[in-house]
Coordinates of C-alpha atoms and ligand atoms in Angstrom, one line a residue:
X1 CA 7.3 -20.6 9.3
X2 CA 3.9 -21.1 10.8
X3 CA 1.4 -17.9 11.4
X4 CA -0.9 -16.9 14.1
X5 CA -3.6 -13.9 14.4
X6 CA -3.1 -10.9 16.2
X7 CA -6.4 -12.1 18.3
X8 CA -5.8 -15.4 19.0
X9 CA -1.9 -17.0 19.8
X10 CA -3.6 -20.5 19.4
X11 CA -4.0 -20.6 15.8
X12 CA -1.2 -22.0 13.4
X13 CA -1.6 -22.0 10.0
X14 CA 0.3 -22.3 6.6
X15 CA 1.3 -18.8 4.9
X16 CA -0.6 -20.5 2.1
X17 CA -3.8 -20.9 4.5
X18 CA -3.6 -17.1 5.9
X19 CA -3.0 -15.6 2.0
X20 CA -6.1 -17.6 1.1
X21 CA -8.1 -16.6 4.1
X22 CA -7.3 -13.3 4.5
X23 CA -8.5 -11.8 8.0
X24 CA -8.6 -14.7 10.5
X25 CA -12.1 -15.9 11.8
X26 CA -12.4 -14.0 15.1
X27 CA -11.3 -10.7 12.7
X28 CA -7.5 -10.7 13.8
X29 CA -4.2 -10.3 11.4
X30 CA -2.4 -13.5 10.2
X31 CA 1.0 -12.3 11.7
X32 CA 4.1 -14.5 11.2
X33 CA 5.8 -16.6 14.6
X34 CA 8.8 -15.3 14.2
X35 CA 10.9 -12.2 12.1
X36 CA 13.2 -14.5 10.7
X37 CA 17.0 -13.1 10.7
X38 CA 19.4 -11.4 8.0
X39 CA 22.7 -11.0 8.5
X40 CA 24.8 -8.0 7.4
X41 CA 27.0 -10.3 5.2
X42 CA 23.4 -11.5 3.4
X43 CA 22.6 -8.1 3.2
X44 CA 25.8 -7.3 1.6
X45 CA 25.7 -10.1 -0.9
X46 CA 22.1 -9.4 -1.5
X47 CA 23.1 -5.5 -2.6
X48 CA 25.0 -7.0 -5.7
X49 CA 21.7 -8.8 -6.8
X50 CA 19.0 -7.7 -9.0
X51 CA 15.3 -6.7 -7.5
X52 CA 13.8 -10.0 -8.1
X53 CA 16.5 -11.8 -6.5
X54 CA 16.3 -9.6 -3.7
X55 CA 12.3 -10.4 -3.8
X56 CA 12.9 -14.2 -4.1
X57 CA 15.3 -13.5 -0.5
X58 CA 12.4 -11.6 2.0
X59 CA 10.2 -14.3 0.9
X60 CA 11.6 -16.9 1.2
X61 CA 12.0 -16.7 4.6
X62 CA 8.6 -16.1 4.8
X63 CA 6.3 -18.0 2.8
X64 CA 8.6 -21.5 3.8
X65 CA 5.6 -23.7 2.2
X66 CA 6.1 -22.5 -1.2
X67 CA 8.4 -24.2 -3.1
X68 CA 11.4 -22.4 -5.2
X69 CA 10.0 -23.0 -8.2
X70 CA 6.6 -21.8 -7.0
X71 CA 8.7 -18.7 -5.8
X72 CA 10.0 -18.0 -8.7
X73 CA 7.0 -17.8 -10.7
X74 CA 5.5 -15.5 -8.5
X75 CA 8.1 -13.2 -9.0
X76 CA 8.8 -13.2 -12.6
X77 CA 5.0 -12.9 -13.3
X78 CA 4.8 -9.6 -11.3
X79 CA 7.8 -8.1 -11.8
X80 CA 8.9 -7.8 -15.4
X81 CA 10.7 -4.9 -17.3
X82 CA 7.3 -4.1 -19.4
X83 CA 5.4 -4.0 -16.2
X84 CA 7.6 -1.5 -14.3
X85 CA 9.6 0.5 -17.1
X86 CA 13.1 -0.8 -16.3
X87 CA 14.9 -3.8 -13.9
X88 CA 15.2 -1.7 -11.3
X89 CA 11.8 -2.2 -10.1
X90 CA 11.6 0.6 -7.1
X91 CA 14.8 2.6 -8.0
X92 CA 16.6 5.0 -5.3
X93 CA 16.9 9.0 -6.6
X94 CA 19.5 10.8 -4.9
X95 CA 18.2 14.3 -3.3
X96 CA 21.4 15.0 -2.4
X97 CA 24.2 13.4 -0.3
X98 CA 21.8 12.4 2.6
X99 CA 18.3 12.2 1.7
X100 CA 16.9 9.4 -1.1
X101 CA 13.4 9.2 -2.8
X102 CA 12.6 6.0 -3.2
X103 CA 10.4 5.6 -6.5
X104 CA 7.8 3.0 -5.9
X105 CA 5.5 4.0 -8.9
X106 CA 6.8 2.5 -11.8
X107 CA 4.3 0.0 -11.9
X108 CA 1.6 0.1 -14.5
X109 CA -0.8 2.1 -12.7
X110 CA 2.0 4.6 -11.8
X111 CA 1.5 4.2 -7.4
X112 CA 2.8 2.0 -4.7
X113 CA 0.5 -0.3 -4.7
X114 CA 1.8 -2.2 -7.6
X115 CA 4.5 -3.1 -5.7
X116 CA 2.4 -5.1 -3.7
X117 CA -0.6 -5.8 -6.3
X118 CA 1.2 -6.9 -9.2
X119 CA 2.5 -10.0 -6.9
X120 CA -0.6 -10.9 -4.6
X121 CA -2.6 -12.7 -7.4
X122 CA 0.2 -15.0 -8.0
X123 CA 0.2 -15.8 -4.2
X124 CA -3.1 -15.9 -4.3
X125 CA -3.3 -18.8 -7.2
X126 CA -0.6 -20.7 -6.0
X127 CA -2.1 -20.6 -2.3
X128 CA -5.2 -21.9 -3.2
X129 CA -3.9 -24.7 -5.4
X130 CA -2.0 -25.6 -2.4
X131 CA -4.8 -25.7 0.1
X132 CA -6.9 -28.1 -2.1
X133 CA -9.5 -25.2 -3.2
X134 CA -10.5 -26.0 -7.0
X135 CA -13.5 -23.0 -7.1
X136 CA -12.9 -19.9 -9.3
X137 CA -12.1 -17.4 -6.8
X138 CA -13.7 -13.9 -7.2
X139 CA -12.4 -10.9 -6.0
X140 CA -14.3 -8.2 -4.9
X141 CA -12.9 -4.6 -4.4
X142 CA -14.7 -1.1 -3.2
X143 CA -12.4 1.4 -3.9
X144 CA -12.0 5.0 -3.4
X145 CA -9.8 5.6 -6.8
X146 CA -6.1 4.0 -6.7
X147 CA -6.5 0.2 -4.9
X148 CA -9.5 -0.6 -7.5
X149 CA -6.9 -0.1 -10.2
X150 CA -3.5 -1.3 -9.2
X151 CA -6.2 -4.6 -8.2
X152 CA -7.7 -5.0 -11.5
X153 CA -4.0 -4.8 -13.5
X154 CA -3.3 -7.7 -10.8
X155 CA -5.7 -9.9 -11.3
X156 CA -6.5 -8.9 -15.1
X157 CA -5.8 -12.4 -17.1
X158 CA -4.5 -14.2 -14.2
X159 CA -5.8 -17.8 -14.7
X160 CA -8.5 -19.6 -11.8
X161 CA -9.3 -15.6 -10.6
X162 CA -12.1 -13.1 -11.4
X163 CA -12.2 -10.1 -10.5
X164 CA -14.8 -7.1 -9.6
X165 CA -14.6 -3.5 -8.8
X166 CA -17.1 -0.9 -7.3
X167 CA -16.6 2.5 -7.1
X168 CA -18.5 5.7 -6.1
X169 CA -19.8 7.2 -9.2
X170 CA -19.1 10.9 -7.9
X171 CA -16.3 10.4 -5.6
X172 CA -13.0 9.8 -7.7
X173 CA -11.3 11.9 -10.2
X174 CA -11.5 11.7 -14.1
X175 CA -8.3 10.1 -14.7
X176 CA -9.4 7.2 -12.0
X177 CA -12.7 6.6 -13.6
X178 CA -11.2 6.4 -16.8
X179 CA -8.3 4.1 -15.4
X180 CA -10.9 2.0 -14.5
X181 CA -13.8 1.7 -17.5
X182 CA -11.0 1.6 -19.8
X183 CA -9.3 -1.7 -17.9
X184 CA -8.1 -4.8 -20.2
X185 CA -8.3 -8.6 -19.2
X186 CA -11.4 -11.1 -19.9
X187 CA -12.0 -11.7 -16.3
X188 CA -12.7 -8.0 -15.1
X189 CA -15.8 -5.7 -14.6
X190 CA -16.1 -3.0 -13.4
X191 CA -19.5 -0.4 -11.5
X192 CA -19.7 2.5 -10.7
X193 CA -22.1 3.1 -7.5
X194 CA -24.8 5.8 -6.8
X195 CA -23.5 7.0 -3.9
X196 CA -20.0 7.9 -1.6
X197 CA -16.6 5.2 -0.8
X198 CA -18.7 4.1 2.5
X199 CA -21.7 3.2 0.2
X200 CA -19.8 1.0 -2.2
X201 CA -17.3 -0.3 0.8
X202 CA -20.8 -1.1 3.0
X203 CA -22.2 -2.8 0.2
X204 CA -19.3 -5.1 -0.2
X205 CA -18.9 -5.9 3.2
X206 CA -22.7 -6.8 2.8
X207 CA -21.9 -9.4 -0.3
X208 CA -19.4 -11.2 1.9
X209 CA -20.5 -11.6 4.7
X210 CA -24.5 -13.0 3.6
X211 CA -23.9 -17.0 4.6
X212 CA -26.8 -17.8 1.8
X213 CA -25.6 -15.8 -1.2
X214 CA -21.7 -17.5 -0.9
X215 CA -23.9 -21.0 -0.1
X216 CA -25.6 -19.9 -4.2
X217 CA -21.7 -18.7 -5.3
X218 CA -19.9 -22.6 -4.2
X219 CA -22.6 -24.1 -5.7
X220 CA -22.1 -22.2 -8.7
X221 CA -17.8 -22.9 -8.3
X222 CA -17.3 -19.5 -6.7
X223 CA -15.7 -18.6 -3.9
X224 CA -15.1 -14.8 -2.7
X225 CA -11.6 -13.4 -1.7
X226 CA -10.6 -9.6 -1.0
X227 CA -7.4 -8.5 -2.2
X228 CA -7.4 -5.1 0.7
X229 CA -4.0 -4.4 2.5
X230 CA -4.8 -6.6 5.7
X231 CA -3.5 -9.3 3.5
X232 CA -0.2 -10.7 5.1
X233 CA 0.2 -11.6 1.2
X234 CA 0.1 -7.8 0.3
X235 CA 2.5 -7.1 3.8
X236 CA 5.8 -9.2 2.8
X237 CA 6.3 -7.7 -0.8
X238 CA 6.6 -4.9 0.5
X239 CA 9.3 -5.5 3.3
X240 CA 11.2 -6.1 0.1
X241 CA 12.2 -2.5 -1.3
X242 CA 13.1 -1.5 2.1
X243 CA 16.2 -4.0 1.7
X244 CA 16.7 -3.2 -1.7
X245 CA 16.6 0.6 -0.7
X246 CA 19.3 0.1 1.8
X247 CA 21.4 -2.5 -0.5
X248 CA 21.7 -0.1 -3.4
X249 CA 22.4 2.3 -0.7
X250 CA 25.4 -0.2 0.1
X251 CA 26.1 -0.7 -3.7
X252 CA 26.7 2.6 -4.1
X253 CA 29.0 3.6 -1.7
X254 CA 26.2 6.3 -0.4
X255 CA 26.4 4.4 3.3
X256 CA 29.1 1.7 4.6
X257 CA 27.8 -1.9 5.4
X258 CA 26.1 -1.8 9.2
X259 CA 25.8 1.9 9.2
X260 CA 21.4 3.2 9.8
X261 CA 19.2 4.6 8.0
X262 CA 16.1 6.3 8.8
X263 CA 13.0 5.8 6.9
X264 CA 10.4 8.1 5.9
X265 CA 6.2 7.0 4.7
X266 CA 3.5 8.7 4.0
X267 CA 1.2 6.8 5.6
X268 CA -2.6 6.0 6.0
X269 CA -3.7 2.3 6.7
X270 CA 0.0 1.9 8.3
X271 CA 0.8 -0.8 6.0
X272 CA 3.7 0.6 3.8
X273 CA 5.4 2.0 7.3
X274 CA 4.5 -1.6 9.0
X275 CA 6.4 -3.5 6.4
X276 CA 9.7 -0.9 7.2
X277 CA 9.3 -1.9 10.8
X278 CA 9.2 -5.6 9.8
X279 CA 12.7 -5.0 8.2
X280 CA 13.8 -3.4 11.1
X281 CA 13.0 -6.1 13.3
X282 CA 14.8 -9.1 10.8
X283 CA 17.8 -7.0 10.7
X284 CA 17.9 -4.3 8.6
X285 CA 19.8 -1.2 10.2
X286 CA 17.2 0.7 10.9
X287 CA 17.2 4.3 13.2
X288 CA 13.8 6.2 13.4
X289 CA 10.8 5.0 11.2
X290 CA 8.8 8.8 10.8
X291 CA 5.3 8.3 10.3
X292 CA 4.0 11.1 7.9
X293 CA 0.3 11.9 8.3
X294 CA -2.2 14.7 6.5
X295 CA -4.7 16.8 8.3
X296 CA -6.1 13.4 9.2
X297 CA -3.4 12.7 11.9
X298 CA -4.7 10.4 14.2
X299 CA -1.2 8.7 14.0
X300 CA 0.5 11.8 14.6
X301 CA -1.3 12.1 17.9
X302 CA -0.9 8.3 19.0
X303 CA 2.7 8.2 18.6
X304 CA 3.5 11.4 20.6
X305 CA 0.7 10.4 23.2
X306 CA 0.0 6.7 22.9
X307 CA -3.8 7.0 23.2
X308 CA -5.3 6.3 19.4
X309 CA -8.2 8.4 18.7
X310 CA -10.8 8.6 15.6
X311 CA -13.6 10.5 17.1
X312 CA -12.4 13.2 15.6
X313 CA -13.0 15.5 12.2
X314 CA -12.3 13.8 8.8
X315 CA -10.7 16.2 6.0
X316 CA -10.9 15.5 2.3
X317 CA -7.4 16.4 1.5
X318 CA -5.1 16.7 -2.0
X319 CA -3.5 13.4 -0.4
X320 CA -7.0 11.3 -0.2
X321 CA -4.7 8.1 0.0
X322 CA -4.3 9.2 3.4
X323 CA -7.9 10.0 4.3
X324 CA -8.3 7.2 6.8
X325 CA -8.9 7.5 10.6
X326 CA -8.4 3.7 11.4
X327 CA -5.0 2.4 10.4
X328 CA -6.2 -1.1 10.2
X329 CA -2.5 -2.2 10.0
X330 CA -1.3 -0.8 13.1
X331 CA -3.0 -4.0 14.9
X332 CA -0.4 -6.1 13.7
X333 CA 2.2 -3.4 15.0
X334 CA 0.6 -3.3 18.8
X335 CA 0.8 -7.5 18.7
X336 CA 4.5 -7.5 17.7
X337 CA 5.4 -4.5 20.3
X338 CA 3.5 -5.8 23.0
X339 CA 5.3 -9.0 22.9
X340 CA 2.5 -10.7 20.9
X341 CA 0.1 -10.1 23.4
X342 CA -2.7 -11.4 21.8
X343 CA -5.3 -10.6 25.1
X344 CA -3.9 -7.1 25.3
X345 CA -4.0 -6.2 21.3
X346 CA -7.8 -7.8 21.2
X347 CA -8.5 -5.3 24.2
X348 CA -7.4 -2.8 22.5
X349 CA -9.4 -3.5 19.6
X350 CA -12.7 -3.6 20.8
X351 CA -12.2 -0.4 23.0
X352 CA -11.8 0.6 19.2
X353 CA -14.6 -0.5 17.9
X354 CA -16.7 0.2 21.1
X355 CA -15.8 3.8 22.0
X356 CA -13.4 4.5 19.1
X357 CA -10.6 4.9 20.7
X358 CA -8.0 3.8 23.4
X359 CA -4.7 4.1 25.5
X360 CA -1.8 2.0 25.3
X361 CA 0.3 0.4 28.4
X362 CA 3.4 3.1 29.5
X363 CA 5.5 0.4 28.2
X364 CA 4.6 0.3 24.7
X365 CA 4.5 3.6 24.6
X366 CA 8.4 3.3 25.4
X367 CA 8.8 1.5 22.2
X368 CA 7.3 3.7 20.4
X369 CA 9.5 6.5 21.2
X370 CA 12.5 4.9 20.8
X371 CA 11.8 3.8 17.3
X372 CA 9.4 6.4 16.2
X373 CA 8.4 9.7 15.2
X374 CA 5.0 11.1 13.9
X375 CA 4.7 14.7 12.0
X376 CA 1.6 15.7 9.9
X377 CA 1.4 18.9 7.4
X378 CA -2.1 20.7 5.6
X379 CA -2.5 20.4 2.2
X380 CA -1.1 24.5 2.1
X381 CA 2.1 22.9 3.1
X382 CA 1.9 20.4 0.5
X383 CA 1.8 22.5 -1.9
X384 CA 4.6 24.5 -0.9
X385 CA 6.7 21.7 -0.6
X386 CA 6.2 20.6 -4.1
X387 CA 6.4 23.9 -5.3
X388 CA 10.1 23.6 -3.4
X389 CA 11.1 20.6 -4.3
X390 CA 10.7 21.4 -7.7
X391 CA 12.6 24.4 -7.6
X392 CA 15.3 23.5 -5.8
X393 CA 15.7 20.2 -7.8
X394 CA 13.7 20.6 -10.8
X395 CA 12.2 17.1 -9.0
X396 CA 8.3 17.1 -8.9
X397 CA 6.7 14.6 -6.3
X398 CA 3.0 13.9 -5.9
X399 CA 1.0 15.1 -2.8
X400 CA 1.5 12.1 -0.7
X401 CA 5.4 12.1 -0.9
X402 CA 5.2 15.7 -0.3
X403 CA 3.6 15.3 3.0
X404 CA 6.2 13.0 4.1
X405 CA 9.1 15.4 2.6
X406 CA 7.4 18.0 4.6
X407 CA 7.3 15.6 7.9
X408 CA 11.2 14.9 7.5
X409 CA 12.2 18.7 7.2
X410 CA 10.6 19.0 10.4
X411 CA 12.1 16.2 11.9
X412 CA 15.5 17.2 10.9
X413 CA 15.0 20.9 11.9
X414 CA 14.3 19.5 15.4
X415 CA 16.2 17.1 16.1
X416 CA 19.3 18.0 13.9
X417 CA 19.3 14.0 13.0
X418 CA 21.4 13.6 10.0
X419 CA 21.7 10.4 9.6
X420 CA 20.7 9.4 5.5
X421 CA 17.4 9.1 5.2
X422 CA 15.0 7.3 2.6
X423 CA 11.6 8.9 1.9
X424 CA 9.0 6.5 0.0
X425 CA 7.8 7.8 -3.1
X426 CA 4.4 6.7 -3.3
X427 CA 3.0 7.9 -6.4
X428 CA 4.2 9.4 -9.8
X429 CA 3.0 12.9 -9.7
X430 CA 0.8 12.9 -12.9
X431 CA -1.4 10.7 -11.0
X432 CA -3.1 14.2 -8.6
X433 CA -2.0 16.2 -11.7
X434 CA -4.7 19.0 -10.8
X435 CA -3.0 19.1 -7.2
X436 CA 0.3 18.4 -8.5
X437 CA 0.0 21.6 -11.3
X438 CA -1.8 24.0 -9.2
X439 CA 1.3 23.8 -6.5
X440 CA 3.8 24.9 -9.2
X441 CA 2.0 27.1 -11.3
X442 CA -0.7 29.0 -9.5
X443 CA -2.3 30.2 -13.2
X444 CA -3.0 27.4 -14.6
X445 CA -6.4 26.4 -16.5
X446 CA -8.6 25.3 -13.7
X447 CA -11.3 24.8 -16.8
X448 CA -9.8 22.4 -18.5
X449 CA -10.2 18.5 -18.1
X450 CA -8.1 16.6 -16.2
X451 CA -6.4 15.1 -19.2
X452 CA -5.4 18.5 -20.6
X453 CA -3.7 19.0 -17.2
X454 CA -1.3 15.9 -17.9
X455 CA -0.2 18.3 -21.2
X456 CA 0.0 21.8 -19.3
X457 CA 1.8 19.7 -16.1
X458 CA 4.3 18.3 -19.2
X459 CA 4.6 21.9 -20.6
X460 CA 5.2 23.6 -17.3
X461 CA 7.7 20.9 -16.0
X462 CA 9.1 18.9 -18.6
X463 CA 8.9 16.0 -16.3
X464 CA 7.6 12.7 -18.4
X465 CA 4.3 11.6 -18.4
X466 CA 4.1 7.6 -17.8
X467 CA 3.0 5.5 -20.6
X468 CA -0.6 4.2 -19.3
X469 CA -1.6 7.7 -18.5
X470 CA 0.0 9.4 -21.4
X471 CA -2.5 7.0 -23.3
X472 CA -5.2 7.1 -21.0
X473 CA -7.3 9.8 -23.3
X474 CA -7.8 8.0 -26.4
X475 CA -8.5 4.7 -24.6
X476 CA -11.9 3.2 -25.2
X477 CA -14.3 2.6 -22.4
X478 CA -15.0 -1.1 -21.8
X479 CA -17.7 -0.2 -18.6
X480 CA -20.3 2.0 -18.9
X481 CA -22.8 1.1 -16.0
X482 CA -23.6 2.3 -12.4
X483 CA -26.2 0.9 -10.0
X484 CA -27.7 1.8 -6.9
X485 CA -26.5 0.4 -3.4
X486 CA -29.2 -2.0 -2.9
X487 CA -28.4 -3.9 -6.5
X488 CA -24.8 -4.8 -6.0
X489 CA -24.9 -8.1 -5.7
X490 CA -26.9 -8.2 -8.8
X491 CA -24.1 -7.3 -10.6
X492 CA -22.0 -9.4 -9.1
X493 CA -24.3 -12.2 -10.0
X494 CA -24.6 -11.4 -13.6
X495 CA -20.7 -10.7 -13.6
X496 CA -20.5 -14.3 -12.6
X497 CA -23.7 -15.4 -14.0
X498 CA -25.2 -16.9 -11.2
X499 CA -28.6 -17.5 -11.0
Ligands
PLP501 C1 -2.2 3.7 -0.2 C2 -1.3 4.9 -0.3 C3 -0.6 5.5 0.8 C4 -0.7 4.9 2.2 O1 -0.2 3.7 2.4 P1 -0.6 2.8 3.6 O2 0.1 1.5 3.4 O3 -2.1 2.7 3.6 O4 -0.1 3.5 4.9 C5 0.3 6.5 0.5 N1 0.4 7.1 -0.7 C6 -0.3 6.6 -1.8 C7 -0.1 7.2 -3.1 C8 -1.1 5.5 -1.6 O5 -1.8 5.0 -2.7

């Protein structure tokens, strides 16, 4: 399996190569040639195999320049039974007889992006070895809250890798800060940033992309890598669950073997809902894919009206996972439906960036339709769907799953679809436990700290906190300091201690 970039058909590299690299040099995806094909009998052998074997399958057929062994590694490195509470990795909860949650936040920072986080680093090591590189490679992460964590438990310890983490001082929530200061591993820091998400993002965008301070970093052994979701290496782990979804589906007698499924994600840099589509497309049965926005729902609009548009409002919602107004995934989804078009998805990229926004050809919009559908809900009908869901099923799910919950009501209330249905779980709900608590019990202390929240949100629902938050309180801080914008790569420096 070679890969190319969404910008440029011309260039074939080594999955190895586009994991190390990251974005390709005239700022398109690495995408691979080809889906590569499963077979319903695979997919029925698969569905009596554990996680990680299932794991080892996707990628496999992916990553065709690692060896098995290499594989293998990966995957028992990143998926373990301490890591993620149990073998099942990303289990399937039955709603009832045709609708599925499927948990993907048993991972140690309790969100999705473990699933994807906990295995990238090993990629990462393995792909560098393999491309000749012998610097220390440093990872540098802005973060709103969530990413910045699930990347430091990544990287933490993980021999040959460094890693380093801004965040804005005043824009992420108690738990997340102390997540973060209190984070293990001999190869982490962590700042805080005077200033908002843009502030710390700009400033890393700044760090590497200045020619003569990564000239200073090689000749000090360094060499800079990101670990953000444009990585294909953060894309093909997650194609995984959505075979394991539908195989324990299978296992269970819940669906026969061929039968489809629709698939449900709350979505915000259209990564989680690209890697469904990629499972679609090598086979798995498949019907709709429904795209679940927030107030923020520019994907709402451009799947009912195939023009993309971010000149628009931005909200601050209770599902700030999903406060984005460029999808930067969804580039990889206009190559692959426009035939891999790699003129027409560059065209439509720099209308982007130039007027911030533009319309796609009537055909791809016919593509769209036939295998999408885009719903968005307010954070009042968040609420009120936890609230619901929780009553009907004493079940409580986080703001993000409860948007796409929401989304899939909708859908089924108009189209009367009711086929089974799988609804990604992003995020265990004691992660927004202020959002989470104020939807089911309107009284609550709004004084307290968020850590006495995780107790009342126990004492009102009886649902179980998970481990690393439950012992998040009494952990000690390890990082203490902030800095101002203009000093960030003086931190990095003495991080690294470069001089
Ligand atoms: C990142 C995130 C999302 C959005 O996923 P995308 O791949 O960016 O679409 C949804 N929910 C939670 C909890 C997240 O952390």
């Amino acid at each position: 399996m070679n890969f190319s970039s969404t910008r440029n058909n011309d260039i074939k590299i080594t999955s190895a190569q586009a994991i190390k690299q990251g974005l390709s040099e005239e700022g398109g995806l690495f995408v691979p040639e080809s889906f590569p094909s499963v077979t319903l009998e695979e997919i029925a052998e698969l569905s009596q195999k554990s996680y990680k074997e299932r794991a080892f399958f996707v990628l496999s057929k992916y990553l065709t320049d690692f060896t098995e062994d290499e594989l293998w590694n990966c995957i028992n490195n990143a998926y373990t039974k301490e890591k993620f509470e149990s073998d099942a990795i990303a289990p399937l909860k039955e709603y009832n007889d045709k609708e599925y949650f499927l948990e993907l936040w048993h991972g140690p920072t309790s969100a999705f992006k473990d699933m994807a986080l906990q295995i990238l680093p090993h990629l990462l090591t393995v792909s560098i070895k393999k491309t000749g590189e012998t610097k220390t490679v440093t990872i540098l992460v802005a973060t709103s809250g969530d990413t910045g964590k699930a990347a430091l438990e990544g990287f933490k310890d993980v021999d040959g890798t460094k890693i380093m983490v801004f965040y804005p001082e005043s824009g992420v929530s108690q738990v997340q800060q102390r997540q973060m200061n209190s984070q293990e591993g001999n190869n982490v820091c962590v700042s805080g940033v005077f200033g908002n998400f843009d502030d710390a993002q700009n400033g890393v965008k700044k760090i590497f992309t200045d020619e003569e301070y990564k000239k200073l970093l090689a000749e000090n052994g360094v060499v800079l890598s990101s670990a953000n979701s444009i990585n294909f290496g953060r894309l093909v782990p997650q194609v995984v669950y959505y075979f394991s979804a539908y195989c324990d589906l299978i296992k269970n007698n819940k669906i026969k073997l061929g039968d489809k499924i629709n698939v449900v994600v709350p979505t915000g840099n259209f990564g989680n809902i690209l890697a469904a589509y990629y499972a679609k497309r090598m086979g798995l049965p498949v019907n709709k894919l429904i795209c679940a926005s927030n107030s923020n729902n520019v994907l709402t609009d451009f799947i009912k009206t195939g023009v993309y548009d971010k000149t628009r409002d931005f909200y601050l919602t209770i599902s700030p996972s999903m406060d984005i107004l460029i999808s930067s995934n969804l580039e990889r989804f206009l190559y692959e439906i426009s035939g891999k078009d790699a003129e027409k998805t560059s065209k439509y990229m720099s209308e982007l960036s130039a007027n911030g926004k533009y319309e796609i050809s009537d055909d791809l919009k016919a593509i769209i339709a036939d295998n999408f559908y885009g719903g968005f809900c307010d954070d009042n009908a968040t609420k009120e769907t936890i609230k619901k869901v929780f009553e009907e099923k004493n079940y409580l799910i986080d703001t993000h799953t409860a948007v796409a919950k929401k989304v899939y009501d909708k859908y089924k209330e108009e189209t009367g679809d009711e086929t089974v249905s799988v609804i990604a779980s992003t995020a265990n709900p004691y992660k927004f436990v202020a959002s989470v608590l104020s939807s089911v019990k309107e009284d609550y202390n709004k004084a307290s700290d968020e850590f006495s929240l995780i107790d009342e949100l126990e004492a009102v629902t009886g649902a179980k906190i998970p481990a690393p938050l439950a012992n998040l309180k009494n952990k000690a801080v390890r990082f203490t300091d902030s800095c101002k914008k203009e000093d960030m790569q003086n931190a990095v420096s003495e991080f690294l201690k470069v001089k």
